[in-house]
């Protein structure tokens, strides 16, 4: 008789999952009874309802005068509650269940990841396009006809958009400052926005615009966080900041005119196993032999680091471990050693110092060393950090930010990294368009004219897309309490008179010429928003059936989770059986 593994037996609160496709012992169902299926018109209606929810979620945190969200999520042992006006933070914390909502949220996050801005605009434009097409779908217009109209509108928009770029050429500093400020606007308080903008521009200036435009442009700035104080205590470091500890109390805490060697690997005796099952050890029958063994080890270590002393390095950064004997050896010679770096951080240190990473210390030459005016251990709040400053032509720098708590600092860090991506975007493509919704309104007017040239139902789709673009400045006006209908009517009138820069002035709650106010946006970000929004709208319209597999009941889920922890192979077999 075959022995049964007792671990596979269900506990009192568990139940073994069984496929729910049988009736009287016969398989009569293709799908599990728990699976929800929505087809054709019902699927489209459900998807549009989910999209409308996402639009309502996003439109109050649109523009520089946006409101904030209070989010409470169950993470770990205790619930997490925080406030934010950054839609990315909200989307990453809440659990979106509906597939269409997940698609449109993913499009917004992708746009931000690519260009550093445009998350909210992407979601609002995609949702507005779908909502504007909703009446056509209700009138039995086939989804493929709507998609054909959207494709025509997309090609027209991508052809028109570059022609709406501002003719005036701005200097690179002005363009980058615009990109940084637009990315930060609305996500920080006004005084924090000014501070962070200055910090980021100072970092870009230290590294150089050419490095910003290079392949590692998004990595030119890293953020180090220290709780305590306020954002006003934050600072740009013309070098790098390390969180590692100095391993010996005898080592110097301050080194001026530092010559820095970067050693990949380790500085200690090889301690590798023969293989995963075999190891080796040493046994000595006499104390003299043990002493001789120690002397040989020390002699080997001294020969290992002899080249480092020969090139006069006074700071050594080692990617992995360092032998304890060498701590004392280097400390007596006034040399500072810092160890244990992640690979990514070690590469950043190399770019900041201009030093080469050397795998073998015997290959080290004076040309491989990095230079810094000062290497110093400092106390920042409750944290002890190592500052390497005064680097010559650093390709990456650090910003140390201060704040009341870790959650605040995490949000500021995310916003700052998005702003750097936006700076990279405008540095590579400095074309600008008028802000305040003027760009979208001008596109809408052009699409209205273009729709008259189309003889079939696609004309109605293009007009719907024009309405969607027109809704963006209207939603921007709503964030400051203006009436959307009045704003739309006035913007149409102004643009029909040739005032292409007429947009919403959220600071004065009125319509004004953006050319007079100097409000500009990145054309590259706008094109990314358009591309992501149209792709998302077309993807959702192509869905004619939604299948949602429900979660297992609690007793069955508890059983599966327990088995997963004891036997992955059995779980795979069970998943195949359940599925």
PDB file of N, CA, C and O in Angstrom, residues 467-514:
ATOM      1  N   UNK A 467     -12.978  66.498 -29.114  1.00  0.00           N
ATOM      2  CA  UNK A 467     -13.640  66.801 -27.839  1.00  0.00           C
ATOM      3  C   UNK A 467     -12.789  66.320 -26.662  1.00  0.00           C
ATOM      4  O   UNK A 467     -12.738  66.976 -25.615  1.00  0.00           O
ATOM      5  N   UNK A 468     -12.134  65.164 -26.838  1.00  0.00           N
ATOM      6  CA  UNK A 468     -11.285  64.631 -25.767  1.00  0.00           C
ATOM      7  C   UNK A 468     -10.107  65.567 -25.488  1.00  0.00           C
ATOM      8  O   UNK A 468      -9.775  65.852 -24.330  1.00  0.00           O
ATOM      9  N   UNK A 469      -9.454  66.046 -26.551  1.00  0.00           N
ATOM     10  CA  UNK A 469      -8.357  67.001 -26.355  1.00  0.00           C
ATOM     11  C   UNK A 469      -8.868  68.293 -25.719  1.00  0.00           C
ATOM     12  O   UNK A 469      -8.208  68.879 -24.866  1.00  0.00           O
ATOM     13  N   UNK A 470     -10.046  68.711 -26.112  1.00  0.00           N
ATOM     14  CA  UNK A 470     -10.630  69.933 -25.586  1.00  0.00           C
ATOM     15  C   UNK A 470     -10.975  69.808 -24.104  1.00  0.00           C
ATOM     16  O   UNK A 470     -11.017  70.802 -23.380  1.00  0.00           O
ATOM     17  N   UNK A 471     -11.233  68.577 -23.665  1.00  0.00           N
ATOM     18  CA  UNK A 471     -11.608  68.373 -22.260  1.00  0.00           C
ATOM     19  C   UNK A 471     -10.438  68.585 -21.297  1.00  0.00           C
ATOM     20  O   UNK A 471     -10.649  68.839 -20.106  1.00  0.00           O
ATOM     21  N   UNK A 472      -9.195  68.471 -21.786  1.00  0.00           N
ATOM     22  CA  UNK A 472      -8.038  68.614 -20.893  1.00  0.00           C
ATOM     23  C   UNK A 472      -7.907  70.029 -20.327  1.00  0.00           C
ATOM     24  O   UNK A 472      -7.779  70.197 -19.107  1.00  0.00           O
ATOM     25  N   UNK A 473      -7.922  71.095 -21.150  1.00  0.00           N
ATOM     26  CA  UNK A 473      -7.905  72.430 -20.530  1.00  0.00           C
ATOM     27  C   UNK A 473      -9.147  72.694 -19.679  1.00  0.00           C
ATOM     28  O   UNK A 473      -9.072  73.443 -18.697  1.00  0.00           O
ATOM     29  N   UNK A 474     -10.283  72.084 -20.043  1.00  0.00           N
ATOM     30  CA  UNK A 474     -11.489  72.246 -19.223  1.00  0.00           C
ATOM     31  C   UNK A 474     -11.292  71.641 -17.841  1.00  0.00           C
ATOM     32  O   UNK A 474     -11.678  72.236 -16.815  1.00  0.00           O
ATOM     33  N   UNK A 475     -10.674  70.448 -17.781  1.00  0.00           N
ATOM     34  CA  UNK A 475     -10.407  69.815 -16.477  1.00  0.00           C
ATOM     35  C   UNK A 475      -9.366  70.605 -15.694  1.00  0.00           C
ATOM     36  O   UNK A 475      -9.434  70.683 -14.470  1.00  0.00           O
ATOM     37  N   UNK A 476      -8.406  71.192 -16.403  1.00  0.00           N
ATOM     38  CA  UNK A 476      -7.421  72.040 -15.731  1.00  0.00           C
ATOM     39  C   UNK A 476      -8.111  73.241 -15.089  1.00  0.00           C
ATOM     40  O   UNK A 476      -7.791  73.638 -13.962  1.00  0.00           O
ATOM     41  N   UNK A 477      -9.096  73.821 -15.809  1.00  0.00           N
ATOM     42  CA  UNK A 477      -9.837  74.958 -15.262  1.00  0.00           C
ATOM     43  C   UNK A 477     -10.666  74.552 -14.046  1.00  0.00           C
ATOM     44  O   UNK A 477     -10.811  75.321 -13.087  1.00  0.00           O
ATOM     45  N   UNK A 478     -11.196  73.340 -14.061  1.00  0.00           N
ATOM     46  CA  UNK A 478     -12.023  72.869 -12.947  1.00  0.00           C
ATOM     47  C   UNK A 478     -11.218  72.743 -11.656  1.00  0.00           C
ATOM     48  O   UNK A 478     -11.785  72.837 -10.564  1.00  0.00           O
ATOM     49  N   UNK A 479      -9.904  72.536 -11.759  1.00  0.00           N
ATOM     50  CA  UNK A 479      -9.085  72.403 -10.543  1.00  0.00           C
ATOM     51  C   UNK A 479      -8.989  73.711  -9.765  1.00  0.00           C
ATOM     52  O   UNK A 479      -8.589  73.701  -8.598  1.00  0.00           O
ATOM     53  N   UNK A 480      -9.329  74.833 -10.403  1.00  0.00           N
ATOM     54  CA  UNK A 480      -9.315  76.121  -9.690  1.00  0.00           C
ATOM     55  C   UNK A 480     -10.723  76.694  -9.579  1.00  0.00           C
ATOM     56  O   UNK A 480     -10.905  77.892  -9.333  1.00  0.00           O
ATOM     57  N   UNK A 481     -11.744  75.850  -9.801  1.00  0.00           N
ATOM     58  CA  UNK A 481     -13.119  76.267  -9.566  1.00  0.00           C
ATOM     59  C   UNK A 481     -13.801  76.959 -10.718  1.00  0.00           C
ATOM     60  O   UNK A 481     -14.890  77.516 -10.547  1.00  0.00           O
ATOM     61  N   UNK A 482     -13.221  76.944 -11.917  1.00  0.00           N
ATOM     62  CA  UNK A 482     -13.857  77.568 -13.078  1.00  0.00           C
ATOM     63  C   UNK A 482     -14.836  76.593 -13.724  1.00  0.00           C
ATOM     64  O   UNK A 482     -14.721  75.372 -13.568  1.00  0.00           O
ATOM     65  N   UNK A 483     -15.791  77.118 -14.486  1.00  0.00           N
ATOM     66  CA  UNK A 483     -16.787  76.306 -15.166  1.00  0.00           C
ATOM     67  C   UNK A 483     -16.213  75.790 -16.484  1.00  0.00           C
ATOM     68  O   UNK A 483     -15.763  76.570 -17.333  1.00  0.00           O
ATOM     69  N   UNK A 484     -16.264  74.466 -16.645  1.00  0.00           N
ATOM     70  CA  UNK A 484     -15.666  73.854 -17.828  1.00  0.00           C
ATOM     71  C   UNK A 484     -16.320  74.342 -19.114  1.00  0.00           C
ATOM     72  O   UNK A 484     -15.634  74.610 -20.114  1.00  0.00           O
ATOM     73  N   UNK A 485     -17.662  74.464 -19.126  1.00  0.00           N
ATOM     74  CA  UNK A 485     -18.360  74.873 -20.347  1.00  0.00           C
ATOM     75  C   UNK A 485     -17.948  76.290 -20.758  1.00  0.00           C
ATOM     76  O   UNK A 485     -17.678  76.559 -21.943  1.00  0.00           O
ATOM     77  N   UNK A 486     -17.876  77.196 -19.811  1.00  0.00           N
ATOM     78  CA  UNK A 486     -17.486  78.575 -20.118  1.00  0.00           C
ATOM     79  C   UNK A 486     -16.064  78.646 -20.652  1.00  0.00           C
ATOM     80  O   UNK A 486     -15.774  79.385 -21.606  1.00  0.00           O
ATOM     81  N   UNK A 487     -15.160  77.889 -20.020  1.00  0.00           N
ATOM     82  CA  UNK A 487     -13.757  77.895 -20.448  1.00  0.00           C
ATOM     83  C   UNK A 487     -13.626  77.340 -21.860  1.00  0.00           C
ATOM     84  O   UNK A 487     -12.900  77.895 -22.708  1.00  0.00           O
ATOM     85  N   UNK A 488     -14.326  76.233 -22.148  1.00  0.00           N
ATOM     86  CA  UNK A 488     -14.252  75.636 -23.482  1.00  0.00           C
ATOM     87  C   UNK A 488     -14.748  76.611 -24.545  1.00  0.00           C
ATOM     88  O   UNK A 488     -14.120  76.785 -25.610  1.00  0.00           O
ATOM     89  N   UNK A 489     -15.867  77.267 -24.263  1.00  0.00           N
ATOM     90  CA  UNK A 489     -16.418  78.219 -25.235  1.00  0.00           C
ATOM     91  C   UNK A 489     -15.464  79.384 -25.479  1.00  0.00           C
ATOM     92  O   UNK A 489     -15.239  79.794 -26.632  1.00  0.00           O
ATOM     93  N   UNK A 490     -14.894  79.927 -24.427  1.00  0.00           N
ATOM     94  CA  UNK A 490     -13.980  81.055 -24.565  1.00  0.00           C
ATOM     95  C   UNK A 490     -12.692  80.659 -25.287  1.00  0.00           C
ATOM     96  O   UNK A 490     -12.173  81.411 -26.131  1.00  0.00           O
ATOM     97  N   UNK A 491     -12.169  79.466 -24.974  1.00  0.00           N
ATOM     98  CA  UNK A 491     -10.940  79.008 -25.644  1.00  0.00           C
ATOM     99  C   UNK A 491     -11.191  78.789 -27.130  1.00  0.00           C
ATOM    100  O   UNK A 491     -10.327  79.092 -27.972  1.00  0.00           O
ATOM    101  N   UNK A 492     -12.368  78.250 -27.462  1.00  0.00           N
ATOM    102  CA  UNK A 492     -12.691  78.087 -28.884  1.00  0.00           C
ATOM    103  C   UNK A 492     -12.696  79.442 -29.596  1.00  0.00           C
ATOM    104  O   UNK A 492     -12.178  79.587 -30.707  1.00  0.00           O
ATOM    105  N   UNK A 493     -13.285  80.426 -28.960  1.00  0.00           N
ATOM    106  CA  UNK A 493     -13.360  81.750 -29.575  1.00  0.00           C
ATOM    107  C   UNK A 493     -11.978  82.347 -29.766  1.00  0.00           C
ATOM    108  O   UNK A 493     -11.648  82.866 -30.842  1.00  0.00           O
ATOM    109  N   UNK A 494     -11.135  82.255 -28.720  1.00  0.00           N
ATOM    110  CA  UNK A 494      -9.809  82.858 -28.778  1.00  0.00           C
ATOM    111  C   UNK A 494      -8.933  82.169 -29.836  1.00  0.00           C
ATOM    112  O   UNK A 494      -8.202  82.837 -30.581  1.00  0.00           O
ATOM    113  N   UNK A 495      -8.999  80.855 -29.898  1.00  0.00           N
ATOM    114  CA  UNK A 495      -8.171  80.131 -30.866  1.00  0.00           C
ATOM    115  C   UNK A 495      -8.681  80.345 -32.281  1.00  0.00           C
ATOM    116  O   UNK A 495      -7.885  80.341 -33.236  1.00  0.00           O
ATOM    117  N   UNK A 496      -9.996  80.508 -32.457  1.00  0.00           N
ATOM    118  CA  UNK A 496     -10.531  80.777 -33.799  1.00  0.00           C
ATOM    119  C   UNK A 496     -10.082  82.141 -34.307  1.00  0.00           C
ATOM    120  O   UNK A 496     -10.040  82.388 -35.516  1.00  0.00           O
ATOM    121  N   UNK A 497      -9.715  83.037 -33.371  1.00  0.00           N
ATOM    122  CA  UNK A 497      -9.203  84.357 -33.739  1.00  0.00           C
ATOM    123  C   UNK A 497      -7.694  84.342 -33.983  1.00  0.00           C
ATOM    124  O   UNK A 497      -7.094  85.395 -34.235  1.00  0.00           O
ATOM    125  N   UNK A 498      -7.077  83.165 -33.875  1.00  0.00           N
ATOM    126  CA  UNK A 498      -5.642  83.041 -34.150  1.00  0.00           C
ATOM    127  C   UNK A 498      -4.757  83.141 -32.928  1.00  0.00           C
ATOM    128  O   UNK A 498      -3.522  83.177 -33.063  1.00  0.00           O
ATOM    129  N   UNK A 499      -5.337  83.169 -31.726  1.00  0.00           N
ATOM    130  CA  UNK A 499      -4.530  83.250 -30.501  1.00  0.00           C
ATOM    131  C   UNK A 499      -4.139  81.824 -30.076  1.00  0.00           C
ATOM    132  O   UNK A 499      -4.731  81.231 -29.175  1.00  0.00           O
ATOM    133  N   UNK A 500      -3.124  81.285 -30.748  1.00  0.00           N
ATOM    134  CA  UNK A 500      -2.747  79.881 -30.541  1.00  0.00           C
ATOM    135  C   UNK A 500      -2.185  79.617 -29.151  1.00  0.00           C
ATOM    136  O   UNK A 500      -2.144  78.466 -28.704  1.00  0.00           O
ATOM    137  N   UNK A 501      -1.749  80.644 -28.446  1.00  0.00           N
ATOM    138  CA  UNK A 501      -1.162  80.440 -27.109  1.00  0.00           C
ATOM    139  C   UNK A 501      -2.171  80.694 -25.985  1.00  0.00           C
ATOM    140  O   UNK A 501      -1.790  80.711 -24.816  1.00  0.00           O
ATOM    141  N   UNK A 502      -3.437  80.883 -26.313  1.00  0.00           N
ATOM    142  CA  UNK A 502      -4.456  81.113 -25.279  1.00  0.00           C
ATOM    143  C   UNK A 502      -4.682  79.842 -24.484  1.00  0.00           C
ATOM    144  O   UNK A 502      -4.935  78.775 -25.051  1.00  0.00           O
ATOM    145  N   UNK A 503      -4.571  79.949 -23.158  1.00  0.00           N
ATOM    146  CA  UNK A 503      -4.746  78.791 -22.290  1.00  0.00           C
ATOM    147  C   UNK A 503      -5.254  79.219 -20.930  1.00  0.00           C
ATOM    148  O   UNK A 503      -5.588  80.386 -20.705  1.00  0.00           O
ATOM    149  N   UNK A 504      -5.286  78.280 -20.015  1.00  0.00           N
ATOM    150  CA  UNK A 504      -5.828  78.514 -18.678  1.00  0.00           C
ATOM    151  C   UNK A 504      -4.707  78.985 -17.753  1.00  0.00           C
ATOM    152  O   UNK A 504      -3.700  78.284 -17.585  1.00  0.00           O
ATOM    153  N   UNK A 505      -4.894  80.140 -17.160  1.00  0.00           N
ATOM    154  CA  UNK A 505      -3.963  80.677 -16.171  1.00  0.00           C
ATOM    155  C   UNK A 505      -4.502  80.306 -14.789  1.00  0.00           C
ATOM    156  O   UNK A 505      -5.392  80.963 -14.251  1.00  0.00           O
ATOM    157  N   UNK A 506      -3.950  79.223 -14.218  1.00  0.00           N
ATOM    158  CA  UNK A 506      -4.484  78.713 -12.946  1.00  0.00           C
ATOM    159  C   UNK A 506      -4.110  79.605 -11.766  1.00  0.00           C
ATOM    160  O   UNK A 506      -4.728  79.517 -10.702  1.00  0.00           O
ATOM    161  N   UNK A 507      -3.113  80.450 -11.934  1.00  0.00           N
ATOM    162  CA  UNK A 507      -2.720  81.337 -10.832  1.00  0.00           C
ATOM    163  C   UNK A 507      -3.673  82.513 -10.678  1.00  0.00           C
ATOM    164  O   UNK A 507      -3.879  83.019  -9.571  1.00  0.00           O
ATOM    165  N   UNK A 508      -4.262  82.949 -11.793  1.00  0.00           N
ATOM    166  CA  UNK A 508      -5.190  84.080 -11.749  1.00  0.00           C
ATOM    167  C   UNK A 508      -6.622  83.687 -12.094  1.00  0.00           C
ATOM    168  O   UNK A 508      -7.485  84.550 -12.267  1.00  0.00           O
ATOM    169  N   UNK A 509      -6.874  82.377 -12.223  1.00  0.00           N
ATOM    170  CA  UNK A 509      -8.224  81.862 -12.491  1.00  0.00           C
ATOM    171  C   UNK A 509      -8.860  82.528 -13.714  1.00  0.00           C
ATOM    172  O   UNK A 509      -9.996  83.030 -13.658  1.00  0.00           O
ATOM    173  N   UNK A 510      -8.119  82.503 -14.819  1.00  0.00           N
ATOM    174  CA  UNK A 510      -8.631  83.162 -16.019  1.00  0.00           C
ATOM    175  C   UNK A 510      -7.968  82.549 -17.249  1.00  0.00           C
ATOM    176  O   UNK A 510      -7.102  81.684 -17.152  1.00  0.00           O
ATOM    177  N   UNK A 511      -8.400  83.024 -18.401  1.00  0.00           N
ATOM    178  CA  UNK A 511      -7.761  82.648 -19.661  1.00  0.00           C
ATOM    179  C   UNK A 511      -6.782  83.752 -20.041  1.00  0.00           C
ATOM    180  O   UNK A 511      -7.116  84.937 -19.976  1.00  0.00           O
ATOM    181  N   UNK A 512      -5.577  83.344 -20.426  1.00  0.00           N
ATOM    182  CA  UNK A 512      -4.548  84.323 -20.769  1.00  0.00           C
ATOM    183  C   UNK A 512      -3.671  83.757 -21.871  1.00  0.00           C
ATOM    184  O   UNK A 512      -3.733  82.567 -22.208  1.00  0.00           O
ATOM    185  N   UNK A 513      -2.850  84.615 -22.448  1.00  0.00           N
ATOM    186  CA  UNK A 513      -1.891  84.183 -23.460  1.00  0.00           C
ATOM    187  C   UNK A 513      -0.667  83.597 -22.765  1.00  0.00           C
ATOM    188  O   UNK A 513       0.006  84.281 -21.987  1.00  0.00           O
ATOM    189  N   UNK A 514      -0.404  82.338 -23.057  1.00  0.00           N
ATOM    190  CA  UNK A 514       0.758  81.682 -22.448  1.00  0.00           C
ATOM    191  C   UNK A 514       2.062  82.312 -22.930  1.00  0.00           C
ATOM    192  O   UNK A 514       3.082  82.260 -22.244  1.00  0.00           O
TER     193      UNK A 514
END
